[in-house]
Short mmCIF file of C-alpha atoms in Angstrom, two decimals:
data_model
loop_
_atom_site.label_atom_id
_atom_site.label_comp_id
_atom_site.label_asym_id
_atom_site.label_seq_id
_atom_site.Cartn_x
_atom_site.Cartn_y
_atom_site.Cartn_z
CA UNK A 1 0.00 0.00 0.00
CA UNK A 2 1.39 3.39 -1.02
CA UNK A 3 0.83 7.01 -0.05
CA UNK A 4 2.16 9.94 -2.04
CA UNK A 5 2.86 12.99 0.13
CA UNK A 6 3.36 16.33 -1.63
CA UNK A 7 5.08 19.10 0.29
CA UNK A 8 4.14 22.51 -1.07
CA UNK A 9 6.56 24.41 1.14
CA UNK A 10 9.67 25.99 -0.39
CA UNK A 11 11.60 24.97 2.75
CA UNK A 12 12.84 21.40 2.70
CA UNK A 13 13.06 21.04 6.47
CA UNK A 14 10.46 23.55 7.59
CA UNK A 15 7.35 23.20 9.71
CA UNK A 16 5.29 21.65 6.92
CA UNK A 17 7.96 18.99 6.51
CA UNK A 18 7.82 18.22 10.24
CA UNK A 19 4.07 17.68 10.00
CA UNK A 20 4.46 15.32 7.05
CA UNK A 21 7.23 13.35 8.70
CA UNK A 22 5.06 12.92 11.79
CA UNK A 23 2.53 11.25 9.51
CA UNK A 24 5.17 9.30 7.59
CA UNK A 25 6.42 7.68 10.79
CA UNK A 26 2.92 6.39 11.53
CA UNK A 27 2.40 5.19 7.96
CA UNK A 28 5.61 3.17 8.08
CA UNK A 29 4.64 1.61 11.43
CA UNK A 30 1.34 0.60 9.84
CA UNK A 31 3.13 -1.02 6.89
CA UNK A 32 2.32 1.71 4.38
CA UNK A 33 4.99 2.88 1.95
CA UNK A 34 5.02 6.68 2.16
CA UNK A 35 7.04 8.98 -0.11
CA UNK A 36 7.42 12.73 0.40
CA UNK A 37 8.03 14.86 -2.69
CA UNK A 38 8.81 18.52 -2.21
CA UNK A 39 7.51 20.84 -4.92
CA UNK A 40 7.38 24.23 -3.21
CA UNK A 41 10.81 25.27 -4.46
CA UNK A 42 10.30 24.00 -8.02
CA UNK A 43 9.88 26.35 -10.97
CA UNK A 44 6.40 25.23 -12.00
CA UNK A 45 4.22 27.16 -14.39
CA UNK A 46 0.45 27.12 -14.25
CA UNK A 47 -1.96 25.40 -16.63
CA UNK A 48 -2.43 27.27 -19.93
CA UNK A 49 -5.58 25.34 -20.93
CA UNK A 50 -4.01 24.08 -24.17
CA UNK A 51 -5.62 20.63 -23.71
CA UNK A 52 -2.57 18.94 -25.21
CA UNK A 53 -2.70 16.53 -22.29
CA UNK A 54 -5.72 14.90 -23.94
CA UNK A 55 -3.54 14.06 -26.95
CA UNK A 56 -0.28 13.27 -25.16
CA UNK A 57 -1.64 11.48 -22.10
CA UNK A 58 0.43 13.81 -19.95
CA UNK A 59 1.02 17.52 -19.45
CA UNK A 60 2.78 19.28 -22.31
CA UNK A 61 5.20 20.82 -19.79
CA UNK A 62 7.42 17.88 -18.86
CA UNK A 63 8.40 18.74 -15.32
CA UNK A 64 7.71 17.48 -11.79
CA UNK A 65 3.98 17.28 -12.55
CA UNK A 66 4.43 14.36 -14.95
CA UNK A 67 6.69 12.60 -12.45
CA UNK A 68 4.04 13.00 -9.78
CA UNK A 69 1.38 11.68 -12.17
CA UNK A 70 3.13 8.30 -12.34
CA UNK A 71 3.46 8.15 -8.56
CA UNK A 72 -0.18 9.14 -8.01
CA UNK A 73 -1.43 6.50 -10.44
CA UNK A 74 0.27 3.85 -8.31
CA UNK A 75 -0.73 5.29 -4.93
CA UNK A 76 -3.65 4.35 -2.71
CA UNK A 77 -3.67 7.74 -1.03
CA UNK A 78 -2.51 11.32 -1.49
CA UNK A 79 -1.50 13.81 1.19
CA UNK A 80 -1.11 17.43 0.12
CA UNK A 81 0.55 19.84 2.57
CA UNK A 82 1.24 23.55 2.40
CA UNK A 83 2.18 26.59 4.43
CA UNK A 84 -0.53 29.24 4.51
CA UNK A 85 0.09 32.40 2.44
CA UNK A 86 -2.64 35.06 2.59
CA UNK A 87 -5.21 32.44 3.69
CA UNK A 88 -4.32 30.30 0.68
CA UNK A 89 -1.92 27.57 -0.37
CA UNK A 90 1.52 28.20 -1.85
CA UNK A 91 0.98 29.27 -5.48
CA UNK A 92 3.49 26.73 -6.75
CA UNK A 93 1.53 23.92 -5.13
CA UNK A 94 -1.71 25.13 -6.70
CA UNK A 95 -0.05 25.18 -10.13
CA UNK A 96 1.14 21.62 -9.54
CA UNK A 97 -2.28 20.38 -8.40
CA UNK A 98 -4.19 22.12 -11.20
CA UNK A 99 -2.04 20.48 -13.83
CA UNK A 100 -1.71 17.15 -12.03
CA UNK A 101 -5.43 16.60 -11.63
CA UNK A 102 -6.38 17.99 -15.05
CA UNK A 103 -3.74 16.24 -17.15
CA UNK A 104 -4.16 12.76 -15.67
CA UNK A 105 -6.88 10.57 -17.15
CA UNK A 106 -6.53 7.58 -14.83
CA UNK A 107 -9.38 6.89 -12.42
CA UNK A 108 -8.82 8.41 -8.98
CA UNK A 109 -12.00 6.91 -7.52
CA UNK A 110 -11.48 5.77 -3.91
CA UNK A 111 -7.90 6.97 -3.69
CA UNK A 112 -7.91 8.52 -0.22
CA UNK A 113 -7.03 12.21 0.04
CA UNK A 114 -5.89 14.34 2.96
CA UNK A 115 -4.75 17.94 3.18
CA UNK A 116 -2.45 19.43 5.80
CA UNK A 117 -1.93 23.13 6.41
CA UNK A 118 0.62 25.00 8.48
CA UNK A 119 0.31 28.61 9.65
CA UNK A 120 1.59 31.02 12.23
CA UNK A 121 -1.95 31.94 13.24
CA UNK A 122 -4.88 32.25 10.79
CA UNK A 123 -6.00 31.20 7.32
CA UNK A 124 -5.85 27.46 7.97
CA UNK A 125 -9.52 26.68 7.41
CA UNK A 126 -9.69 28.55 4.10
CA UNK A 127 -6.56 26.80 2.83
CA UNK A 128 -7.74 23.42 4.11
CA UNK A 129 -10.99 23.85 2.18
CA UNK A 130 -9.12 24.97 -0.95
CA UNK A 131 -7.02 21.80 -1.06
CA UNK A 132 -9.89 19.44 -0.30
CA UNK A 133 -11.70 20.56 -3.45
CA UNK A 134 -9.21 18.63 -5.59
CA UNK A 135 -10.33 15.43 -3.86
CA UNK A 136 -14.06 16.06 -3.87
CA UNK A 137 -14.18 16.62 -7.64
CA UNK A 138 -12.28 13.37 -8.25
CA UNK A 139 -14.38 10.76 -6.39
CA UNK A 140 -11.72 10.66 -3.67
CA UNK A 141 -12.84 10.13 -0.06
CA UNK A 142 -11.20 12.47 2.44
CA UNK A 143 -9.44 11.28 5.58
CA UNK A 144 -10.04 13.35 8.70
CA UNK A 145 -8.54 13.58 12.16
CA UNK A 146 -9.65 14.62 15.64
CA UNK A 147 -9.35 18.26 14.57
CA UNK A 148 -8.95 20.06 11.27
CA UNK A 149 -5.63 19.02 9.77
CA UNK A 150 -3.62 22.07 10.78
CA UNK A 151 -0.46 22.70 12.70
CA UNK A 152 0.95 26.00 13.95
CA UNK A 153 4.37 27.60 13.97
CA UNK A 154 6.30 30.38 12.27
CA UNK A 155 10.01 30.02 12.84
CA UNK A 156 11.90 26.87 11.82
CA UNK A 157 10.84 23.95 14.00
CA UNK A 158 8.27 25.87 16.03
CA UNK A 159 5.54 23.33 15.24
CA UNK A 160 7.34 20.87 17.52
CA UNK A 161 5.77 22.86 20.35
CA UNK A 162 2.27 22.34 18.96
CA UNK A 163 1.51 19.07 20.76
CA UNK A 164 -2.11 19.04 19.61
CA UNK A 165 -1.13 19.71 16.01
CA UNK A 166 1.38 16.84 16.02
CA UNK A 167 -1.17 14.52 17.55
CA UNK A 168 -3.66 15.58 14.88
CA UNK A 169 -1.12 14.51 12.25
CA UNK A 170 -0.60 11.09 13.87
CA UNK A 171 -4.33 10.44 14.21
CA UNK A 172 -4.82 11.56 10.61
CA UNK A 173 -2.24 9.04 9.40
CA UNK A 174 -3.86 6.21 11.38
CA UNK A 175 -7.33 7.12 10.14
CA UNK A 176 -6.11 7.38 6.58
CA UNK A 177 -4.41 3.97 6.84
CA UNK A 178 -7.60 2.41 8.18
CA UNK A 179 -9.64 3.98 5.40
CA UNK A 180 -7.26 2.84 2.65
CA UNK A 181 -7.18 -0.73 3.98
CA UNK A 182 -10.96 -0.80 4.37
CA UNK A 183 -11.44 0.44 0.81
CA UNK A 184 -9.03 -2.19 -0.47
CA UNK A 185 -11.06 -4.92 1.23
CA UNK A 186 -14.26 -3.39 -0.10
CA UNK A 187 -12.90 -3.34 -3.66
CA UNK A 188 -11.97 -7.01 -3.39
CA UNK A 189 -15.49 -7.97 -2.33
CA UNK A 190 -17.70 -5.42 -4.09
CA UNK A 191 -15.53 -3.65 -6.65
CA UNK A 192 -15.72 0.09 -7.28
CA UNK A 193 -19.04 1.99 -7.39
CA UNK A 194 -20.96 1.81 -10.66
CA UNK A 195 -19.98 4.52 -13.11
CA UNK A 196 -22.38 6.70 -15.07
CA UNK A 197 -21.57 8.50 -18.28
CA UNK A 198 -20.47 11.98 -17.24
CA UNK A 199 -22.89 14.79 -18.07
CA UNK A 200 -21.35 18.22 -18.63
CA UNK A 201 -23.49 21.35 -18.44
CA UNK A 202 -22.88 24.99 -17.64
CA UNK A 203 -24.87 28.09 -16.84
CA UNK A 204 -24.89 29.74 -20.26
CA UNK A 205 -25.67 27.01 -22.78
CA UNK A 206 -28.89 25.37 -21.56
CA UNK A 207 -29.52 22.02 -23.18
CA UNK A 208 -33.01 21.05 -24.32
CA UNK A 209 -34.79 19.36 -21.44
CA UNK A 210 -38.26 18.43 -20.23
CA UNK A 211 -38.91 21.91 -18.86
CA UNK A 212 -37.88 23.55 -22.11
CA UNK A 213 -40.05 21.21 -24.18
CA UNK A 214 -43.02 21.83 -21.91
CA UNK A 215 -42.68 25.58 -22.24
CA UNK A 216 -42.31 25.27 -25.99
CA UNK A 217 -45.45 23.10 -26.25
CA UNK A 218 -47.44 25.51 -24.10
CA UNK A 219 -46.40 28.49 -26.18
CA UNK A 220 -47.36 26.61 -29.38
CA UNK A 221 -50.81 25.82 -27.98
CA UNK A 222 -51.50 29.47 -27.25
CA UNK A 223 -50.25 30.51 -30.67
CA UNK A 224 -47.56 32.63 -29.08
CA UNK A 225 -44.50 30.64 -29.97
CA UNK A 226 -41.40 31.84 -28.15
CA UNK A 227 -38.37 31.21 -30.36
CA UNK A 228 -36.01 31.58 -27.41
CA UNK A 229 -37.85 28.95 -25.40
CA UNK A 230 -38.23 26.54 -28.34
CA UNK A 231 -34.52 26.84 -29.09
CA UNK A 232 -33.73 25.21 -25.76
#
């Protein structure tokens, strides 16, 4: 069983790294292979919406994102960690995640996700929510802990003094391990949930539907045909 852990901090041995290593120790005790990859100091550009990934099977920019894609495809779980900047994640990490999730076509269903945030004081909840959105749009269940997955400290190593934060990381790793193992057993017995063909709609182009047809029929009966309605 494998977990990919992405460190969005630009500091290799900073507070975010301490939080991840607290989890990694638990994973290894539980027999889970955990790998930490630091991306916060990488020169990563954002997605340019070229859609070349659909042709190539990978992002057109051949950098750390494509390396992570291979690791994620083989992983049972993904942990994403970041320091908090202006109540948001590190911009480099967001660029990585945007491209990683968009350019990969493999099924992420039931890969377990968890986000970890580190801040001096505030902005944790907003950042935590921001990262979780990558999981919830990808059929990935989210592992939780006894508190929101945050840890506090500013200077190098200060999070060591956050006893509750460190405990939250350990509990998170145990809960995530349990969830991954439970899902693996479930897949063996029941398989993955049934898939439906994906329906894509948006708020401007309204496809013809039952409501539109009904309105069109009603307008025809009254002799006051509405071209806008009947074009639905």
